[in-house]
Amino acid sequence: MKTVDESDVGIICFISNLPGFRGILKQRYCDFIVNEVDTDRKVVRLTSLDVPPEEAAVEHDETKASDQLNRSYASEIESFRSLAGDSDAQCLETLINQVTSGKNEDSIPPIVLSANSDKSHRTAIHNFFKDNFKFLVTDTVDGPDASSKCIRVRLNSGGNNNSMGRNSKKRKERGDNPFDSRGSENWPEQLGKFLRFHLYKENKDTQEALGLISKMLGILPRSFGFAGTKDKRSVSTQRVTVFKQRASKLAALNKRLIGIRLGDFCYVKEGLLLGQLLGNRFTITLRGVVVDSEDVIKASANSLGRNGFINYFGLQRFGSGSVPTHLVGATLLRGEWKSAVKMILDPREGERNEISKAREYYKETDDIDGTLRKLPRHLVAERAILQCLKKCPGNYLQALKAIPRTLRMMYVHSYQSFLWNHAASARVQKHGTEQVVVGDLVFCKGDDTEKELGCVNPEFEYESSNDADDSSHLDEVSETDHPDGRHNPVKTVTAEDINSGKYTIDDVVLPLPGSRVIYPMNDVAEVYHHLAEKDGINLTESLHNVKEFSITSMTGNYRRVFQKPMDFEWELLTYIDGNKPLAETDMDKIAKAKLANIVKEEEAVCGNKKKDPSDCMKQSESLSKDIKLSTENNEAACAKEVKQLHVESVCGADSQGKQMALKLGLTLPSSCYATMAIRELLKTSTSVAFHKTLN
């Protein structure tokens, strides 16, 4: 089976009839830069790798507390002896010796001072500890008789001796928290419980990057929260939160991470959840542009900005392998569990040799253990199925349910997207791109749901656009219910609506099939049912009783048919050196600012004497260590590329002639695919295979 084409998944039409032109998408991954846009409409950028000032203040206090542990307390103990007596002073001295010896906190028991019925004297003792022993706390417990009380002294669990937090809870006692809370008992009160930071990564998907960071920190991957995943073959920056971790600890990882940087740290009260973003800002460079006239580019770019593009689900939604995810989804919807497992596990064209060999081995031998040893760990779905089949041979439904939920639901959601794309093409082919027609669905004007769903993220869809293996495609349509069922967020357009001019083509939506949606009251609705029937699926009746693999158990949702890019800008560039970046990444900007500061400082020291350019180059190369690039298969090749970036840009161009590039800047809602905007410009396929042929 060949790799999926755009027409296979309903990506057929264009808005404009303008001619296209040649341009290479993602020739280098730094030609595709993605910056998250947060819920305050701010573009998320990496601007600093420094630890935040509030942590520096906490560390200063902790240093003072730590200093307390490293000095003699003889004079304080003698003062306490005069206040409380020899017996209590001896107990206190024993406790302090245990603490200062570095003994594990769990093995240091509290002490209980002598019974005392004098409240004012007890108050004086409490105050003495507050003033002299910051690492100890006191409380009052019942004495041996009803009229007396005792003061208990123990190690301050909010203090900061070096043994604090280690082994404080056994793994089985931690429960099933939504995040990993190990070592969090000592958290300073003045810091928010979540550390938020900006994750900058090159040629890595979000899950891969966070998996590596969690391993380095020794915590579970579920400790992290993020709003959406980003393209793998790109340079991206996004917000991430982690539960009760220090910024200094994460900042220290920057020296060890390749192709990943962490920065812009701050402490917040709440962690991030999927969907908590407005969208993404894209900076896309199309290289090797060939066109008869620059006027063609100008007309196409202006049309894209003015009219937008058809809001198709991009090819990434359907997987990059020869077994498209929507075909697996259709199999699940029919309840054919064994066939679905076979589709996921069987050999397929175009995969790396080690993966192909592992699949072939399993097909020939049924040896699960041997296959698991051969199968790469990033093939999450395949490994989960095999591990379940090892425990429950022949239970294919249970094996499918062993796949992480977000990943297994991707298959069914992919089929919803397949139907939606074909319906969108039918809408354009039958009724054009300029007018609303009777029977169209539109968001209700003035309705609260329209404001919530329609403005930025109409599908509440968790954005993802990975070009990696199928298992990386985690974009998911949320099964969010309509508000209380009071009224649908959409309505069917009538002749009266058209005469009033109340709705425009930008308001038109189409449903993602489910039990809580309505379909257009025109010939576009037939497309959904006709395609589903061809695949042996009924959109109104389930063929089995497994709810999560049933369209009738999903609420469904709506998606705008046409999307205009926001803050759209473009420029034509010429270049000679094909290795030279044509757009600045966040790390480029940080390195540039550092270099400018170094030059400025040295000029001031040298009496404004200009630095030698070669010295600047050495500084730049030093700073470039913070911008190490990595590829999935060949880090050595990328190290060579980094060297070329810095040497060739100074030494001059090679023998190649001038080439043209088109640089675009645009912001899109989180559920939209930038590749579909590029497709509208070029009028060519956005498939990776096609653009490799252009290279």
XYZ file of C-alpha atoms in Angstrom:
695
model
C 0.000 0.000 0.000
C 1.384 3.399 -0.971
C 1.718 6.395 1.331
C -1.533 8.350 1.674
C -2.164 11.148 -0.866
C -4.148 14.307 -0.192
C -7.001 13.202 -2.446
C -7.277 9.913 -0.497
C -8.362 11.847 2.591
C -10.606 14.403 0.892
C -8.095 17.248 0.405
C -9.092 18.210 -3.112
C -10.126 21.850 -3.617
C -8.629 25.343 -3.415
C -10.249 28.696 -2.725
C -8.519 30.694 -5.473
C -7.996 29.847 -9.137
C -4.628 31.596 -9.194
C -1.637 29.643 -10.550
C 0.693 28.063 -8.048
C 4.475 28.016 -7.960
C 7.325 25.785 -6.865
C 8.616 26.014 -3.302
C 10.163 23.477 -0.918
C 8.478 23.074 2.478
C 10.684 22.096 5.438
C 13.891 21.690 3.460
C 15.512 22.238 6.850
C 13.581 21.968 10.099
C 14.549 25.540 11.043
C 12.485 26.622 8.012
C 9.388 25.796 10.076
C 9.275 27.758 13.346
C 6.291 27.397 15.685
C 5.614 29.597 18.724
C 2.595 28.871 20.891
C 0.061 31.666 21.471
C -1.220 31.587 25.047
C -4.715 32.373 26.315
C -3.710 36.022 26.859
C -2.892 36.257 23.128
C 0.841 36.501 23.843
C 3.298 34.714 21.569
C 5.388 32.323 23.690
C 9.117 32.873 23.112
C 12.286 31.725 24.811
C 13.980 34.916 25.991
C 16.014 33.925 29.054
C 17.714 30.849 30.481
C 18.121 32.432 33.923
C 16.580 31.314 37.217
C 13.730 33.645 38.375
C 14.487 36.214 41.142
C 11.934 34.747 43.575
C 13.888 31.475 43.606
C 17.147 33.332 44.198
C 15.533 34.905 47.282
C 14.361 31.494 48.528
C 17.806 30.017 47.931
C 19.329 32.886 49.935
C 17.033 32.070 52.865
C 17.839 28.380 52.526
C 21.563 29.114 52.462
C 21.160 30.980 55.726
C 19.234 28.027 57.152
C 21.887 25.632 55.860
C 24.618 27.794 57.414
C 22.837 27.382 60.709
C 23.357 23.628 60.509
C 27.091 23.986 59.992
C 27.999 25.940 63.107
C 28.268 25.258 66.849
C 25.218 25.803 69.035
C 27.041 25.609 72.368
C 26.119 29.128 73.473
C 22.425 28.688 72.510
C 22.274 25.366 74.381
C 23.735 27.027 77.487
C 21.133 29.797 77.223
C 18.428 27.168 76.880
C 19.853 25.334 79.936
C 19.249 28.426 82.086
C 15.700 28.673 80.673
C 14.590 25.020 80.802
C 17.061 23.082 82.975
C 19.794 20.450 82.505
C 17.567 17.556 81.441
C 15.842 19.439 78.572
C 19.133 21.031 77.496
C 20.713 17.574 77.220
C 17.778 16.343 75.062
C 18.110 19.372 72.802
C 21.851 18.876 72.401
C 21.295 15.236 71.355
C 18.686 16.336 68.755
C 20.959 19.030 67.288
C 23.870 16.602 67.019
C 21.646 14.210 65.043
C 20.520 16.971 62.675
C 23.973 18.437 62.043
C 25.439 14.985 61.384
C 23.355 14.771 58.190
C 21.273 11.887 59.430
C 18.164 11.042 57.398
C 15.154 13.028 58.637
C 12.983 9.909 58.908
C 15.318 8.467 61.534
C 15.387 11.632 63.720
C 12.568 11.384 66.296
C 11.105 14.486 67.984
C 11.931 15.253 71.618
C 9.386 16.076 74.309
C 10.476 18.520 76.994
C 9.589 18.261 80.662
C 5.983 18.782 81.760
C 5.200 22.441 82.358
C 1.974 23.959 83.741
C 3.218 27.574 83.397
C 1.809 28.910 80.099
C 3.979 32.059 80.092
C 7.098 29.911 80.566
C 6.036 27.650 77.704
C 5.561 30.730 75.519
C 9.074 31.874 76.361
C 10.447 28.476 75.288
C 8.475 28.574 71.988
C 9.887 32.043 71.258
C 13.403 30.912 72.109
C 13.248 28.227 69.431
C 11.799 30.663 66.866
C 14.650 33.092 67.476
C 17.548 30.643 67.677
C 16.703 27.431 65.784
C 15.082 28.141 62.409
C 15.390 24.496 61.396
C 13.321 23.290 64.385
C 9.623 23.745 65.140
C 7.709 23.387 68.396
C 4.155 22.567 69.357
C 2.309 21.705 72.576
C 1.086 18.236 73.546
C -0.726 16.913 76.604
C 1.373 16.283 79.728
C 1.256 13.358 82.142
C -1.645 14.932 84.060
C -4.595 17.158 83.182
C -3.020 20.363 84.531
C 0.261 20.159 82.630
C 1.433 20.428 79.034
C 4.657 19.447 77.294
C 6.514 21.142 74.427
C 7.452 18.869 71.536
C 10.479 19.804 69.380
C 11.031 18.336 65.929
C 12.838 18.957 62.682
C 11.128 21.549 60.508
C 9.674 19.632 57.521
C 9.654 22.939 55.630
C 13.317 23.504 56.358
C 16.144 22.707 54.016
C 18.739 20.401 55.428
C 20.158 18.299 52.677
C 18.413 15.110 53.685
C 14.950 16.604 53.455
C 12.590 15.074 50.945
C 14.597 11.968 50.167
C 12.834 8.675 50.743
C 10.085 10.575 52.557
C 7.404 8.346 51.038
C 7.486 4.877 49.671
C 6.300 4.586 46.084
C 3.194 2.583 47.018
C 2.102 5.301 49.487
C 2.042 8.070 46.894
C -1.222 6.976 45.304
C -2.339 7.744 41.764
C -1.789 11.497 41.705
C -2.158 13.293 38.367
C 1.472 14.330 38.834
C 4.536 12.914 40.531
C 4.707 14.507 43.992
C 7.869 12.915 45.338
C 9.967 15.209 47.500
C 7.339 17.957 47.545
C 6.773 18.081 51.316
C 9.469 20.748 51.736
C 8.083 23.222 49.208
C 8.550 26.900 50.209
C 5.223 28.589 50.922
C 6.111 31.713 48.931
C 6.512 29.782 45.653
C 3.625 28.572 43.485
C 3.277 24.783 43.422
C 3.907 24.554 39.680
C 6.993 25.683 37.815
C 6.056 27.038 34.393
C 8.754 27.239 31.762
C 9.195 27.661 28.036
C 10.295 24.521 26.215
C 12.365 25.223 23.091
C 13.107 22.204 20.921
C 14.570 21.414 17.527
C 13.414 18.434 15.452
C 11.771 16.705 18.426
C 8.131 16.142 19.286
C 6.761 17.288 22.630
C 6.363 13.831 24.170
C 9.891 12.831 23.219
C 11.392 15.992 24.735
C 9.428 15.742 27.996
C 10.229 12.037 28.278
C 13.928 12.852 28.141
C 13.631 15.690 30.679
C 11.579 13.573 33.099
C 14.220 10.846 32.921
C 16.961 13.349 33.756
C 14.965 14.733 36.685
C 13.996 11.294 37.955
C 10.260 12.032 37.872
C 7.293 10.623 35.978
C 6.372 12.105 32.561
C 2.841 12.747 33.872
C 4.318 15.423 36.169
C 4.325 17.747 33.142
C 1.380 19.673 31.762
C 1.188 21.307 28.348
C -1.473 22.890 26.154
C -0.734 21.115 22.876
C 1.918 19.180 20.975
C 3.946 20.740 18.165
C 5.364 19.622 14.829
C 8.355 17.333 15.172
C 10.213 18.597 12.090
C 10.334 22.193 13.272
C 11.832 24.562 15.797
C 9.125 25.195 18.376
C 8.595 26.999 21.674
C 5.714 26.226 24.023
C 4.698 26.527 27.675
C 5.054 23.570 30.028
C 4.337 23.202 33.746
C 5.821 20.729 36.209
C 4.721 20.048 39.768
C 7.020 21.267 42.563
C 10.363 21.331 40.784
C 12.986 24.055 41.182
C 13.938 26.249 38.231
C 17.622 25.889 39.112
C 17.333 22.118 38.684
C 15.787 22.424 35.222
C 18.120 25.246 34.163
C 21.087 22.991 35.004
C 19.839 20.476 32.407
C 20.566 22.955 29.592
C 24.249 21.961 29.697
C 23.350 18.341 28.972
C 20.404 18.670 26.584
C 20.930 18.576 22.821
C 18.412 20.377 20.642
C 16.351 21.356 23.706
C 16.492 24.431 25.944
C 14.444 25.378 29.018
C 13.936 28.937 30.208
C 11.618 31.829 31.135
C 10.889 30.153 34.458
C 8.177 31.339 36.829
C 6.094 29.786 39.601
C 2.313 29.530 39.203
C -0.596 28.094 41.188
C -2.099 25.885 38.458
C -0.676 23.452 35.934
C -1.387 23.602 32.199
C -4.051 21.394 30.622
C -4.520 20.291 27.012
C -6.363 22.901 24.992
C -5.306 25.923 27.102
C -3.957 27.934 24.182
C -5.351 30.230 21.515
C -3.213 28.949 18.685
C 0.257 29.071 17.181
C 2.439 31.630 15.443
C 4.214 30.169 12.413
C 7.320 31.479 10.669
C 7.665 29.385 7.520
C 10.384 29.632 4.883
C 9.751 28.127 1.459
C 13.099 27.612 -0.277
C 13.969 27.044 -3.906
C 11.029 29.133 -5.127
C 10.584 28.971 -8.915
C 7.950 31.207 -10.514
C 7.393 32.916 -13.858
C 6.858 36.296 -12.236
C 7.024 37.735 -8.743
C 3.549 39.112 -9.451
C 2.241 35.525 -9.182
C 3.601 35.262 -5.635
C 2.233 38.676 -4.728
C -1.252 37.817 -6.025
C -1.275 34.408 -4.272
C -0.053 35.818 -0.946
C -2.574 38.648 -1.026
C -5.359 36.172 -1.825
C -4.352 33.968 1.107
C -4.415 36.930 3.470
C -7.751 38.192 2.153
C -9.681 34.950 1.522
C -7.879 32.364 3.635
C -7.821 28.646 2.863
C -10.034 25.581 3.157
C -9.648 24.432 6.749
C -8.826 20.811 5.946
C -7.308 18.416 8.440
C -3.760 18.063 7.103
C -2.004 14.871 6.071
C -0.336 14.709 9.492
C -3.780 13.847 10.914
C -3.800 10.579 8.970
C -0.297 9.348 9.735
C 2.837 9.226 7.673
C 2.909 5.456 7.105
C 1.368 3.289 4.425
C -1.490 2.307 6.766
C -3.475 5.545 7.304
C -4.935 6.006 10.766
C -8.456 6.615 9.419
C -8.545 3.094 7.932
C -7.686 1.678 11.351
C -10.426 3.935 12.761
C -13.005 2.557 10.322
C -12.034 -0.982 11.323
C -12.528 -0.125 14.999
C -15.920 1.460 14.306
C -16.998 -1.804 12.637
C -15.879 -3.747 15.709
C -13.283 -5.805 13.838
C -10.774 -6.009 16.687
C -8.461 -8.665 15.265
C -8.235 -6.878 11.913
C -7.431 -3.577 13.658
C -4.614 -5.215 15.635
C -3.279 -6.767 12.423
C -3.291 -3.384 10.651
C -1.308 -1.791 13.482
C 1.254 -4.623 13.771
C 1.732 -5.828 10.176
C 4.733 -4.813 8.014
C 4.236 -1.635 6.031
C 6.093 0.166 3.273
C 8.477 3.037 3.820
C 9.557 2.293 7.406
C 13.108 2.132 8.716
C 14.825 -1.215 8.341
C 14.878 -2.087 12.065
C 11.109 -1.522 12.324
C 10.367 -3.517 9.166
C 12.469 -6.427 10.441
C 10.660 -6.426 13.806
C 7.233 -6.456 12.124
C 8.261 -9.212 9.711
C 9.675 -11.245 12.583
C 6.397 -11.122 14.511
C 4.309 -11.974 11.444
C 6.462 -15.048 10.747
C 7.025 -16.297 14.318
C 4.335 -14.864 16.672
C 7.227 -14.521 19.155
C 6.092 -11.616 21.346
C 9.175 -11.440 23.593
C 11.543 -11.529 20.649
C 9.543 -8.869 18.811
C 9.480 -6.573 21.852
C 13.276 -6.795 22.034
C 13.532 -5.710 18.400
C 10.758 -3.076 18.348
C 11.833 0.552 19.067
C 10.326 2.055 22.219
C 8.718 4.996 20.406
C 6.222 2.602 18.766
C 3.937 2.940 21.767
C 0.782 1.420 20.263
C 2.525 -1.658 18.893
C 4.372 -2.368 22.140
C 1.222 -1.891 24.252
C -0.714 -4.373 22.075
C 2.028 -7.008 22.201
C 2.505 -6.720 25.966
C -1.250 -7.214 26.477
C -1.433 -10.158 24.058
C 1.387 -11.776 26.013
C -0.788 -11.655 29.163
C -4.139 -12.266 27.430
C -3.558 -14.279 24.218
C -6.329 -13.807 21.658
C -8.041 -10.933 23.513
C -7.704 -8.360 20.739
C -10.174 -5.852 22.184
C -8.293 -5.792 25.483
C -5.039 -5.383 23.542
C -6.452 -2.325 21.743
C -7.579 -0.854 25.057
C -4.009 -1.252 26.354
C -2.934 1.531 23.975
C -2.839 4.883 25.863
C -6.280 6.461 25.492
C -5.238 9.615 23.635
C -3.395 7.494 21.112
C -6.102 4.859 20.595
C -8.802 7.528 20.191
C -6.660 9.107 17.467
C -7.760 6.340 15.097
C -11.487 7.043 15.475
C -10.982 10.811 15.428
C -8.964 10.390 12.252
C -11.983 8.767 10.614
C -14.167 11.694 11.709
C -11.613 14.002 10.052
C -11.679 11.880 6.886
C -15.441 12.350 6.583
C -15.166 16.070 7.386
C -12.536 16.691 4.688
C -14.660 15.003 2.025
C -17.715 16.991 3.134
C -15.737 20.251 2.951
C -14.616 19.438 -0.595
C -18.217 18.640 -1.553
C -19.370 21.977 -0.079
C -16.820 23.864 -2.207
C -17.489 21.842 -5.360
C -21.278 22.160 -5.119
C -21.700 25.678 -3.746
C -18.427 27.558 -4.206
C -16.428 29.658 -1.743
C -18.187 33.019 -1.814
C -21.819 32.660 -0.724
C -23.794 31.127 2.119
C -26.542 28.853 0.752
C -29.797 27.534 2.177
C -29.174 24.487 4.354
C -25.639 25.500 5.404
C -24.748 25.288 9.084
C -23.450 28.437 10.798
C -22.564 29.389 14.353
C -25.475 31.178 16.007
C -24.879 34.932 16.154
C -24.805 36.363 19.641
C -24.915 32.930 21.251
C -22.469 32.409 24.076
C -21.330 29.169 22.488
C -20.495 30.989 19.275
C -18.263 33.341 21.202
C -16.552 30.453 22.917
C -16.279 27.954 20.087
C -16.099 30.099 17.032
C -13.587 32.834 17.677
C -10.353 30.978 18.073
C -10.739 27.270 18.635
C -14.128 26.082 17.396
C -13.450 22.395 17.852
C -11.769 22.481 21.268
C -9.308 20.272 19.459
C -5.940 19.498 20.924
C -3.500 20.617 18.277
C -0.808 18.348 16.957
C 1.040 18.238 13.700
C 3.833 15.696 13.826
C 5.570 14.351 10.764
C 7.028 11.433 12.713
C 5.763 7.901 13.166
C 2.058 7.293 13.456
C 2.268 6.887 17.218
C 3.240 10.533 17.550
C -0.010 11.868 16.140
C -1.811 12.779 19.312
C -4.127 15.490 18.046
C -7.539 14.768 19.499
C -11.018 16.168 19.048
C -12.368 16.799 22.512
C -15.660 15.199 23.391
C -16.877 18.387 25.066
C -20.658 18.488 25.454
C -22.734 21.397 24.283
C -23.737 23.649 27.211
C -26.632 21.944 29.012
C -28.356 21.187 25.732
C -30.227 24.482 25.973
C -29.629 25.204 22.306
C -27.250 24.018 19.617
C -24.231 26.200 18.907
C -25.163 26.120 15.218
C -28.258 26.737 13.157
C -29.409 25.874 9.658
C -29.404 28.832 7.265
C -32.797 29.777 5.822
C -33.744 31.915 2.826
C -34.684 34.659 5.285
C -31.174 34.549 6.789
C -29.628 34.911 3.341
C -31.848 37.883 2.463
C -30.901 39.587 5.727
C -27.168 39.265 4.988
C -26.610 38.236 8.604
C -24.185 35.415 7.788
C -21.118 35.280 5.543
C -19.062 32.448 4.094
C -16.707 32.770 7.100
C -19.526 31.595 9.401
C -20.108 28.281 7.618
C -19.251 25.148 9.640
C -19.481 21.407 9.098
C -19.900 18.726 11.765
C -17.457 16.126 12.978
C -19.861 13.145 13.252
C -21.299 12.243 16.644
C -24.547 11.839 18.533
C -24.967 15.521 19.430
C -24.472 17.185 16.047
C -26.818 18.097 13.234
C -25.961 17.818 9.551
C -26.453 20.418 6.787
C -29.951 20.502 5.316
C -28.660 20.235 1.767
C -26.839 17.792 -0.502
C -23.565 18.050 1.488
C -25.050 15.838 4.235
C -25.291 12.939 1.780
C -21.484 12.801 1.554
C -21.138 11.787 5.211
C -23.620 8.934 5.026
C -22.546 7.719 1.576
C -18.854 7.442 2.551
C -19.664 5.827 5.902
C -21.933 3.250 4.226
C -19.136 2.390 1.767
C -16.948 1.646 4.798
C -19.655 -0.463 6.443
C -20.402 2.136 9.139
C -23.729 3.579 10.272
C -23.491 7.122 11.683
C -26.705 6.747 13.695
C -26.446 3.173 15.003
C -23.520 1.418 16.644
C -22.444 -1.991 15.344
C -21.123 -3.067 18.765
C -21.346 -2.113 22.445
C -17.788 -0.778 22.984
C -18.547 2.883 23.570
C -15.126 4.417 22.986
C -14.984 2.895 19.490
C -18.511 3.984 18.565
C -19.441 7.195 16.730
C -22.861 7.216 18.410
C -21.132 7.432 21.809
C -19.156 10.516 20.771
C -20.780 13.911 21.041
C -19.174 15.232 17.861
C -18.400 18.877 17.164
C -18.173 21.599 14.509
C -15.333 23.086 12.484
C -15.148 26.184 10.308
C -14.888 25.351 6.610
C -12.809 28.431 5.762
C -10.004 29.945 7.834
C -8.163 33.240 7.405
C -4.636 33.616 8.778
C -4.212 36.274 11.462
C -1.368 38.840 11.538
C -0.320 37.603 8.110
C 2.919 38.920 6.608
C 5.305 37.787 3.898
C 8.555 38.751 2.201
C 10.688 37.523 -0.687
C 14.333 36.756 0.031
C 17.306 35.778 -2.096
C 20.060 33.493 -0.841
C 23.124 31.680 -2.104
C 24.219 29.566 0.834
C 21.660 26.779 1.216
C 22.892 26.032 4.743
C 22.300 29.537 6.063
C 19.129 30.016 8.137
C 16.738 32.574 6.686
C 14.686 33.106 9.857
C 15.884 33.659 13.417
C 14.933 31.157 16.084
C 14.516 32.119 19.737
C 17.962 30.690 20.533
C 19.498 32.687 17.667
C 18.087 35.840 19.230
C 19.407 34.946 22.696
C 22.891 34.211 21.313
C 22.832 37.436 19.292
C 21.880 39.485 22.361
C 24.626 37.822 24.437
C 27.201 38.530 21.757
C 26.083 42.169 21.501
C 26.444 42.549 25.272
C 29.917 40.992 25.242
C 31.055 43.316 22.447
C 29.545 46.317 24.213
C 31.249 45.465 27.507
C 34.634 44.881 25.873
C 34.370 48.082 23.852
C 33.726 49.972 27.076
C 36.760 48.342 28.719
C 38.994 49.011 25.713
C 37.945 52.615 25.309
C 35.405 51.983 22.567
C 38.001 50.139 20.499
C 36.297 47.901 17.931
C 36.722 44.156 18.331
C 38.422 42.123 15.646
C 35.750 40.290 13.580
C 37.530 36.961 14.125
C 37.208 37.462 17.888
C 33.480 38.040 17.433
C 33.319 34.856 15.430
C 34.982 32.915 18.258
C 32.416 34.330 20.680
C 29.628 33.369 18.303
C 30.958 29.826 17.979
C 31.162 29.594 21.750
C 27.578 30.735 22.096
C 26.494 28.361 19.356
C 27.040 25.516 21.810
C 23.686 26.610 23.218
C 22.110 26.011 19.819
C 23.120 22.446 19.116
C 20.962 20.891 16.458
C 19.944 17.251 16.363
C 18.309 14.956 13.862
C 16.515 11.738 14.571
C 19.059 9.508 12.880
C 22.323 11.388 12.468
C 23.537 13.746 15.158
C 27.030 13.718 13.671
C 25.726 15.066 10.371
C 23.952 17.849 12.217
C 27.077 18.763 14.141
C 28.717 19.243 10.760
C 25.750 21.382 9.658
C 26.084 23.638 12.708
C 29.753 24.185 11.886
C 28.835 25.063 8.312
C 26.229 27.558 9.510
C 28.831 29.591 11.360
C 31.802 29.174 9.040
C 30.214 29.534 5.606
C 28.193 32.576 6.601
C 31.468 34.372 7.323
C 33.699 32.889 4.644
C 31.208 33.744 1.928
C 28.914 31.929 -0.496
C 29.721 28.771 -2.361
C 29.559 28.381 -6.121
C 25.788 28.033 -6.234
C 23.742 30.719 -7.958
C 21.191 32.947 -6.288
C 17.940 31.314 -5.214
C 14.649 32.752 -4.077
C 12.785 32.040 -0.842
C 9.389 33.137 0.474
C 9.183 33.793 4.219
C 5.716 33.804 5.765
C 4.454 34.812 9.200
C 0.927 33.843 10.253
C -1.099 32.971 13.354
C -3.689 30.193 13.286
C -6.127 28.713 15.816
C -4.793 25.608 17.510
C -6.910 23.208 15.444
C -5.691 24.493 12.078
C -2.899 23.122 9.923
C -0.352 25.602 8.550
C 0.443 23.114 5.789
C -3.053 23.692 4.382
C -2.338 27.434 4.136
C 0.905 26.612 2.273
C -1.030 24.289 -0.032
C -3.367 27.152 -0.982
C -0.318 29.238 -1.949
C 1.650 26.647 -3.899
C -1.271 24.672 -5.380
C 0.782 21.518 -4.842
C 0.743 18.593 -2.433
C 2.064 19.103 1.105
C 3.172 15.476 1.463
C 6.682 14.868 2.756
C 7.339 12.504 -0.144
C 6.479 15.185 -2.726
C 8.718 17.824 -1.152
C 11.578 15.331 -0.935
C 11.400 15.011 -4.711
C 11.770 18.799 -4.992
C 14.904 18.626 -2.852
